[in-house]
Short mmCIF file of C-alpha atoms and ligand atoms in Angstrom, two decimals:
data_model
loop_
_atom_site.label_atom_id
_atom_site.label_comp_id
_atom_site.label_asym_id
_atom_site.label_seq_id
_atom_site.Cartn_x
_atom_site.Cartn_y
_atom_site.Cartn_z
CA THR A 1 0.00 0.01 0.02
CA ALA A 2 1.07 3.58 -0.51
CA PRO A 3 2.42 5.52 2.33
CA HIS A 4 0.18 8.10 3.92
CA ARG A 5 0.92 11.46 2.32
CA LYS A 6 0.96 14.90 3.89
CA VAL A 7 -1.11 17.75 2.54
CA PRO A 8 1.15 20.33 0.81
CA VAL A 9 3.58 22.25 2.76
CA THR A 10 2.17 25.44 1.17
CA ASP A 11 -1.00 24.84 3.14
CA SER A 12 0.58 25.75 6.43
CA VAL A 13 -1.44 23.17 8.35
CA MET A 14 0.44 19.86 8.02
CA VAL A 15 -1.84 16.91 8.45
CA ALA A 16 -0.44 13.40 8.23
CA ARG A 17 -3.52 11.88 6.53
CA LYS A 18 -4.71 10.92 3.16
CA PRO A 19 -6.66 13.73 1.51
CA LYS A 20 -10.42 13.33 1.11
CA VAL A 21 -11.00 13.05 -2.56
CA ILE A 22 -14.64 13.13 -3.75
CA VAL A 23 -15.11 11.79 -7.25
CA THR A 24 -18.37 12.86 -8.74
CA ARG A 25 -18.98 10.12 -11.32
CA LYS A 26 -18.03 6.49 -11.91
CA LEU A 27 -14.54 6.11 -13.35
CA PRO A 28 -12.89 3.08 -14.78
CA ASP A 29 -12.44 0.32 -12.15
CA GLN A 30 -8.62 0.46 -12.25
CA VAL A 31 -8.56 4.24 -11.72
CA GLU A 32 -11.02 3.93 -8.88
CA THR A 33 -8.99 1.10 -7.23
CA ARG A 34 -5.79 3.19 -7.41
CA MET A 35 -7.66 6.19 -6.01
CA ARG A 36 -8.78 4.05 -3.04
CA GLU A 37 -5.23 2.98 -2.42
CA LEU A 38 -3.78 6.45 -2.55
CA PHE A 39 -6.52 8.74 -1.19
CA ASP A 40 -9.40 8.80 1.28
CA ALA A 41 -11.56 8.51 -1.85
CA GLU A 42 -15.31 8.71 -1.89
CA LEU A 43 -16.45 7.14 -5.24
CA ASN A 44 -19.71 7.36 -7.01
CA LEU A 45 -20.32 3.69 -7.80
CA SER A 46 -23.88 4.24 -9.05
CA ASP A 47 -22.73 6.91 -11.53
CA GLU A 48 -25.77 8.93 -10.70
CA PRO A 49 -24.95 12.67 -11.54
CA MET A 50 -24.61 14.61 -8.36
CA SER A 51 -27.37 16.98 -7.38
CA ARG A 52 -26.58 20.52 -6.50
CA ASP A 53 -26.98 19.62 -2.77
CA ALA A 54 -24.70 16.69 -3.09
CA LEU A 55 -22.09 18.94 -4.76
CA LEU A 56 -22.50 21.49 -2.01
CA ASP A 57 -21.98 18.80 0.59
CA ALA A 58 -18.88 17.56 -1.37
CA VAL A 59 -17.17 21.03 -1.47
CA LYS A 60 -17.81 21.46 2.23
CA ARG A 61 -16.02 18.21 3.10
CA ALA A 62 -13.48 17.34 0.36
CA ASP A 63 -9.86 18.37 0.23
CA VAL A 64 -9.94 17.55 -3.43
CA LEU A 65 -12.96 17.44 -5.68
CA ALA A 66 -12.67 15.33 -8.86
CA PRO A 67 -15.58 16.44 -11.04
CA THR A 68 -16.49 16.04 -14.69
CA ILE A 69 -18.33 18.08 -17.26
CA THR A 70 -21.58 17.08 -15.87
CA ASP A 71 -20.97 19.13 -12.75
CA ARG A 72 -21.44 22.85 -12.55
CA ILE A 73 -18.70 24.14 -10.40
CA ASP A 74 -19.77 27.87 -10.53
CA ALA A 75 -18.78 30.84 -8.34
CA ASP A 76 -21.73 30.28 -6.07
CA LEU A 77 -20.69 26.75 -5.33
CA ILE A 78 -17.05 27.71 -4.87
CA ALA A 79 -18.11 30.51 -2.44
CA GLN A 80 -19.77 27.86 -0.30
CA ALA A 81 -16.77 25.51 -0.28
CA GLY A 82 -15.15 24.74 3.04
CA PRO A 83 -11.56 26.16 3.65
CA GLN A 84 -10.21 22.70 3.30
CA LEU A 85 -11.00 22.44 -0.38
CA LYS A 86 -7.64 23.18 -2.08
CA LEU A 87 -7.85 21.42 -5.46
CA ILE A 88 -10.45 20.77 -8.20
CA ALA A 89 -8.92 18.00 -10.27
CA SER A 90 -11.36 17.73 -13.16
CA PHE A 91 -11.72 14.56 -15.28
CA GLY A 92 -11.73 16.04 -18.82
CA ALA A 93 -9.88 18.56 -21.03
CA GLY A 94 -12.57 21.33 -21.14
CA VAL A 95 -13.00 23.48 -17.97
CA ASP A 96 -15.93 25.51 -18.99
CA HIS A 97 -18.02 23.81 -16.30
CA ILE A 98 -15.70 25.40 -13.63
CA ASP A 99 -15.33 29.01 -12.63
CA VAL A 100 -11.62 28.95 -12.74
CA ALA A 101 -11.34 32.68 -11.71
CA ALA A 102 -13.51 32.13 -8.71
CA ALA A 103 -11.49 29.14 -7.71
CA SER A 104 -8.23 30.90 -8.20
CA ALA A 105 -9.52 33.94 -6.05
CA ARG A 106 -10.07 31.47 -3.18
CA ASN A 107 -6.66 29.85 -3.74
CA ILE A 108 -8.22 26.63 -4.99
CA SER A 109 -6.13 25.04 -7.82
CA VAL A 110 -7.86 23.67 -10.82
CA THR A 111 -6.45 20.94 -13.06
CA ASN A 112 -7.64 19.21 -16.21
CA THR A 113 -6.61 16.23 -18.30
CA PRO A 114 -5.21 17.45 -21.68
CA GLY A 115 -3.22 15.56 -24.22
CA VAL A 116 -4.59 12.03 -23.55
CA LEU A 117 -7.86 12.55 -25.49
CA THR A 118 -6.37 14.35 -28.41
CA GLU A 119 -6.03 11.45 -30.80
CA ASP A 120 -9.38 9.89 -30.08
CA THR A 121 -11.10 13.24 -30.59
CA ALA A 122 -9.23 13.71 -33.81
CA ASP A 123 -10.20 10.21 -34.98
CA MET A 124 -13.84 10.99 -34.37
CA THR A 125 -13.63 14.31 -36.19
CA LEU A 126 -12.31 12.55 -39.30
CA ALA A 127 -15.02 10.01 -38.85
CA LEU A 128 -17.66 12.69 -38.85
CA ILE A 129 -16.19 14.34 -41.95
CA MET A 130 -16.42 11.04 -43.72
CA VAL A 131 -19.75 10.07 -42.39
CA VAL A 132 -21.45 13.44 -43.33
CA ALA A 133 -19.65 13.92 -46.64
CA ARG A 134 -20.17 10.24 -47.78
CA ARG A 135 -23.68 9.85 -46.23
CA ILE A 136 -22.55 6.73 -44.33
CA VAL A 137 -25.30 6.77 -41.72
CA GLU A 138 -27.93 7.28 -44.28
CA GLY A 139 -26.49 4.41 -46.33
CA ALA A 140 -26.23 2.07 -43.33
CA ASN A 141 -29.83 2.88 -42.35
CA VAL A 142 -31.02 1.90 -45.84
CA VAL A 143 -29.44 -1.51 -45.54
CA GLN A 144 -30.42 -1.95 -41.88
CA SER A 145 -34.10 -1.20 -42.67
CA GLY A 146 -34.23 -3.62 -45.50
CA GLY A 147 -34.45 -0.81 -48.06
CA PHE A 148 -31.42 -1.80 -50.34
CA THR A 149 -33.32 -2.87 -53.44
CA GLY A 150 -30.66 -2.29 -56.04
CA TRP A 151 -27.70 -0.16 -57.06
CA SER A 152 -27.93 2.87 -59.38
CA PRO A 153 -25.19 5.17 -60.78
CA THR A 154 -26.84 8.26 -59.42
CA TRP A 155 -28.02 7.03 -56.04
CA MET A 156 -26.47 7.82 -52.59
CA LEU A 157 -24.01 10.28 -54.06
CA GLY A 158 -21.96 12.00 -51.40
CA ARG A 159 -19.22 14.57 -51.92
CA ARG A 160 -15.51 13.72 -52.50
CA VAL A 161 -13.33 14.58 -49.53
CA THR A 162 -9.89 14.35 -51.16
CA GLY A 163 -8.70 17.74 -52.61
CA LYS A 164 -11.09 19.83 -50.59
CA ARG A 165 -10.25 22.61 -48.11
CA LEU A 166 -10.61 22.07 -44.37
CA GLY A 167 -10.78 25.11 -42.08
CA ILE A 168 -9.80 24.32 -38.54
CA VAL A 169 -11.07 26.76 -35.90
CA GLY A 170 -8.55 26.50 -32.96
CA MET A 171 -5.16 24.93 -33.76
CA GLY A 172 -4.15 23.54 -30.43
CA ARG A 173 -3.31 19.92 -29.76
CA ILE A 174 -6.60 18.55 -31.16
CA GLY A 175 -6.70 20.88 -34.15
CA GLN A 176 -3.26 19.81 -35.15
CA ALA A 177 -4.04 16.09 -34.70
CA VAL A 178 -7.02 16.62 -36.95
CA ALA A 179 -4.81 18.48 -39.41
CA ARG A 180 -2.32 15.61 -39.59
CA ARG A 181 -5.06 13.08 -40.27
CA ALA A 182 -6.90 15.33 -42.79
CA LYS A 183 -3.63 15.89 -44.70
CA ALA A 184 -3.32 12.22 -45.16
CA PHE A 185 -6.83 12.12 -46.55
CA GLY A 186 -5.75 14.67 -49.18
CA LEU A 187 -7.37 17.72 -47.60
CA GLN A 188 -5.81 21.07 -47.81
CA ILE A 189 -5.33 22.49 -44.23
CA HIS A 190 -6.37 26.04 -43.29
CA TYR A 191 -6.71 27.35 -39.81
CA HIS A 192 -7.80 30.31 -37.68
CA ASN A 193 -6.16 30.60 -34.28
CA ARG A 194 -5.21 33.42 -31.86
CA LYS A 195 -1.71 33.15 -33.33
CA PRO A 196 -0.06 31.14 -36.12
CA VAL A 197 1.50 27.79 -35.23
CA SER A 198 5.27 27.43 -35.33
CA PRO A 199 6.87 27.52 -38.83
CA ARG A 200 7.95 23.94 -38.30
CA ILE A 201 4.41 22.74 -37.68
CA ALA A 202 2.95 25.01 -40.45
CA GLU A 203 5.33 23.41 -42.80
CA GLU A 204 4.69 19.86 -41.66
CA LEU A 205 0.93 20.37 -42.09
CA ASP A 206 1.26 22.52 -45.17
CA ALA A 207 -1.27 24.73 -43.27
CA THR A 208 -2.53 28.10 -44.27
CA TYR A 209 -3.23 30.61 -41.51
CA TRP A 210 -6.10 33.05 -41.39
CA ASP A 211 -6.16 35.78 -38.79
CA SER A 212 -9.72 36.56 -40.04
CA LEU A 213 -12.17 33.80 -39.20
CA ASP A 214 -14.75 35.50 -41.55
CA GLN A 215 -12.30 35.25 -44.51
CA MET A 216 -11.61 31.56 -43.79
CA MET A 217 -15.27 30.62 -43.30
CA ALA A 218 -16.21 32.02 -46.64
CA ARG A 219 -13.57 29.96 -48.49
CA MET A 220 -13.76 26.49 -46.93
CA ASP A 221 -15.46 23.18 -48.05
CA LEU A 222 -15.34 21.88 -44.49
CA VAL A 223 -15.10 23.70 -41.13
CA SER A 224 -14.16 21.89 -37.93
CA ILE A 225 -14.17 23.43 -34.46
CA HIS A 226 -11.38 22.71 -32.01
CA CYS A 227 -11.14 25.64 -29.69
CA PRO A 228 -12.21 25.70 -26.02
CA HIS A 229 -15.47 27.15 -24.99
CA THR A 230 -14.67 30.44 -23.13
CA PRO A 231 -16.60 33.76 -22.86
CA ALA A 232 -14.61 34.81 -25.87
CA THR A 233 -15.65 31.81 -28.01
CA PHE A 234 -19.30 31.69 -27.04
CA HIS A 235 -21.23 31.78 -30.35
CA LEU A 236 -17.97 32.41 -32.16
CA LEU A 237 -19.77 30.79 -35.03
CA SER A 238 -22.56 33.33 -34.93
CA ALA A 239 -25.61 33.57 -37.29
CA ARG A 240 -23.67 36.11 -39.29
CA ARG A 241 -20.58 33.96 -39.57
CA LEU A 242 -22.51 30.75 -40.36
CA LYS A 243 -23.95 32.68 -43.34
CA LEU A 244 -20.52 33.14 -44.73
CA LEU A 245 -20.22 29.42 -45.33
CA GLN A 246 -20.76 28.16 -48.95
CA PRO A 247 -23.83 26.10 -49.72
CA HIS A 248 -21.70 22.97 -50.23
CA ALA A 249 -19.90 23.36 -46.89
CA ILE A 250 -20.03 20.92 -44.03
CA LEU A 251 -19.54 21.89 -40.39
CA ILE A 252 -18.09 19.52 -37.78
CA ASN A 253 -18.17 20.26 -34.03
CA THR A 254 -16.49 17.91 -31.54
CA ALA A 255 -15.52 20.85 -29.17
CA ARG A 256 -18.45 22.47 -27.41
CA GLY A 257 -22.01 23.25 -28.55
CA GLU A 258 -21.91 26.77 -27.11
CA ILE A 259 -19.31 27.79 -29.65
CA VAL A 260 -21.97 27.63 -32.36
CA ASP A 261 -25.27 29.59 -32.40
CA GLU A 262 -27.29 26.40 -32.66
CA ASP A 263 -30.57 28.04 -33.65
CA ALA A 264 -28.91 29.83 -36.33
CA LEU A 265 -27.19 26.62 -37.55
CA ILE A 266 -30.51 24.79 -37.62
CA ASP A 267 -32.08 27.54 -39.68
CA ILE A 268 -29.22 27.52 -42.16
CA LEU A 269 -29.17 23.71 -42.48
CA ALA A 270 -32.97 23.68 -42.96
CA LYS A 271 -32.73 26.30 -45.76
CA GLY A 272 -29.83 24.44 -47.50
CA GLY A 273 -27.44 27.33 -46.66
CA ILE A 274 -24.88 24.57 -45.99
CA ALA A 275 -24.74 20.98 -47.13
CA GLY A 276 -24.54 19.20 -43.67
CA ALA A 277 -23.16 18.99 -40.16
CA GLY A 278 -21.65 16.44 -37.88
CA LEU A 279 -22.20 17.30 -34.29
CA ASP A 280 -20.87 15.45 -31.25
CA VAL A 281 -21.82 18.28 -28.93
CA PHE A 282 -24.87 20.47 -28.39
CA GLU A 283 -25.46 23.89 -26.97
CA HIS A 284 -27.97 22.72 -24.25
CA GLU A 285 -26.50 19.26 -23.78
CA PRO A 286 -27.75 16.67 -22.98
CA ALA A 287 -30.90 18.28 -24.45
CA VAL A 288 -30.84 18.16 -28.22
CA ASN A 289 -33.01 20.60 -30.15
CA PRO A 290 -35.87 18.58 -31.60
CA LYS A 291 -35.47 20.59 -34.91
CA LEU A 292 -31.93 19.10 -35.26
CA LEU A 293 -33.40 15.62 -35.10
CA LYS A 294 -35.67 16.30 -38.02
CA LEU A 295 -32.87 17.40 -40.31
CA PRO A 296 -31.76 14.86 -42.92
CA ASN A 297 -28.28 16.30 -43.48
CA VAL A 298 -26.96 16.00 -40.00
CA VAL A 299 -25.13 13.23 -38.10
CA LEU A 300 -25.59 13.63 -34.35
CA LEU A 301 -23.41 11.92 -31.66
CA PRO A 302 -23.95 11.89 -27.85
CA HIS A 303 -20.62 13.65 -26.86
CA MET A 304 -18.55 10.60 -27.50
CA SER A 305 -15.43 11.83 -29.28
CA SER A 306 -13.07 10.99 -26.38
CA ALA A 307 -15.00 7.85 -25.39
CA THR A 308 -12.42 5.08 -25.60
CA VAL A 309 -11.48 2.64 -22.92
CA GLU A 310 -7.87 3.89 -23.30
CA SER A 311 -8.55 7.59 -22.97
CA ARG A 312 -10.73 7.18 -19.90
CA VAL A 313 -8.05 5.25 -18.05
CA ASP A 314 -5.35 7.80 -19.18
CA MET A 315 -7.64 10.59 -18.04
CA GLY A 316 -8.03 8.97 -14.64
CA GLU A 317 -4.27 8.53 -14.40
CA LYS A 318 -3.85 12.29 -15.13
CA VAL A 319 -6.31 13.13 -12.36
CA ILE A 320 -4.36 10.89 -9.97
CA ILE A 321 -0.99 12.48 -10.97
CA ASN A 322 -2.39 15.97 -10.53
CA ILE A 323 -3.65 15.10 -7.11
CA ARG A 324 -0.44 13.33 -6.10
CA THR A 325 1.78 16.18 -7.22
CA TRP A 326 -0.28 18.62 -5.24
CA MET A 327 -0.18 16.32 -2.18
CA ASP A 328 3.55 16.35 -2.47
CA GLY A 329 3.60 20.21 -2.36
CA HIS A 330 4.32 20.75 -6.04
CA ARG A 331 2.49 22.47 -8.73
CA PRO A 332 0.24 19.93 -10.56
CA PRO A 333 1.36 19.44 -14.15
CA ASP A 334 -2.07 20.26 -15.61
CA ARG A 335 -2.92 23.36 -13.65
CA VAL A 336 -5.32 25.68 -15.42
CA ILE A 337 -5.02 29.37 -14.51
CA PRO A 338 -7.48 32.18 -15.46
CA ALA A 339 -4.98 33.83 -17.73
CA MET A 340 -4.84 30.63 -19.94
CA LEU A 341 -8.55 30.88 -20.82
C1 LIG B 401 -15.01 14.21 -21.98
C2 LIG B 401 -14.72 16.52 -23.16
O1 LIG B 401 -15.84 13.12 -22.27
O2 LIG B 401 -12.68 16.40 -22.00
C3 LIG B 401 -13.50 17.06 -22.52
O3 LIG B 401 -13.45 18.32 -22.54
O4 LIG B 401 -15.51 17.15 -23.58
C4 LIG B 401 -15.04 15.06 -23.16
O5 LIG B 401 -14.35 14.51 -24.23
C5 LIG B 401 -15.41 14.78 -20.76
O6 LIG B 401 -14.77 15.91 -20.35
C6 LIG B 401 -15.41 13.97 -19.58
O7 LIG B 401 -15.56 14.75 -18.40
#
């Protein structure tokens, strides 16, 4: 068994006990087992999402809270946290469910789990590109429902992907992983980002930088979103910007629903303003706008881009490493600070 650890020296009170870690959702067995070995861990074996009251109780008792995107860790909740709460070690890359500034103001560190879901999310993005452009779900449904009665040269025609232009919004780890795959599929890579990537990466990806998102949107065959959801990116793809897309364009979103004005997107899709969309995330998730369900030219997934056995274990490992590093009095490797957002 692991030795009992001290809480960080930076916390002035030195208590030789395992920290109380409250985990809000069910995690992979091996992650939970390790957490029980290392921490005074309270697990959520039923996986029932925590109510507001349960979360309030958790922040009053836990030294470390390990939440996920299904928990709203807002300023009000943080204000009611007990003085013992020192770390919010989130299971996930996005931190838009946590008020990082409010946590920071109370000296509560926030960590996330970047890097380990990059490749899976990029895989799913390429899958969505192919699925929408080549009408794969539609075709599968035809066969599944017994409707395949014969081939025809002009039936089930999709659009060629090779040779088209892909505009990536947000060229961080995931955006670059998408670009690498997309290049292998013969797509021409374009991107909009706060700043250009390094010359080495730009050259490797043969990527064209657009400082103007408007300019890029108007020229792309496919647009895929890979930026975080922050106040600055809320409705970044506004009604006005979505109208800049060409009628044959396809929009892919595996990032966050809030980045796209979903009502405007539905309107444009319904009017044939763009050709289709592949969405793994929704603005009011888990609620999905019923109008989206009626559209023939969309493929909708239940926020599963990072959902692989491997990524969930790796994410859990990262949560553990962040907590352990903090316990040892060091800065956790995946600390998120307000200035980063
Ligand atoms: C995860 C995600 O499923 O990590 C993220 O930001 O959106 C998802 O891929 C989720 O965070 C798990 O908490």
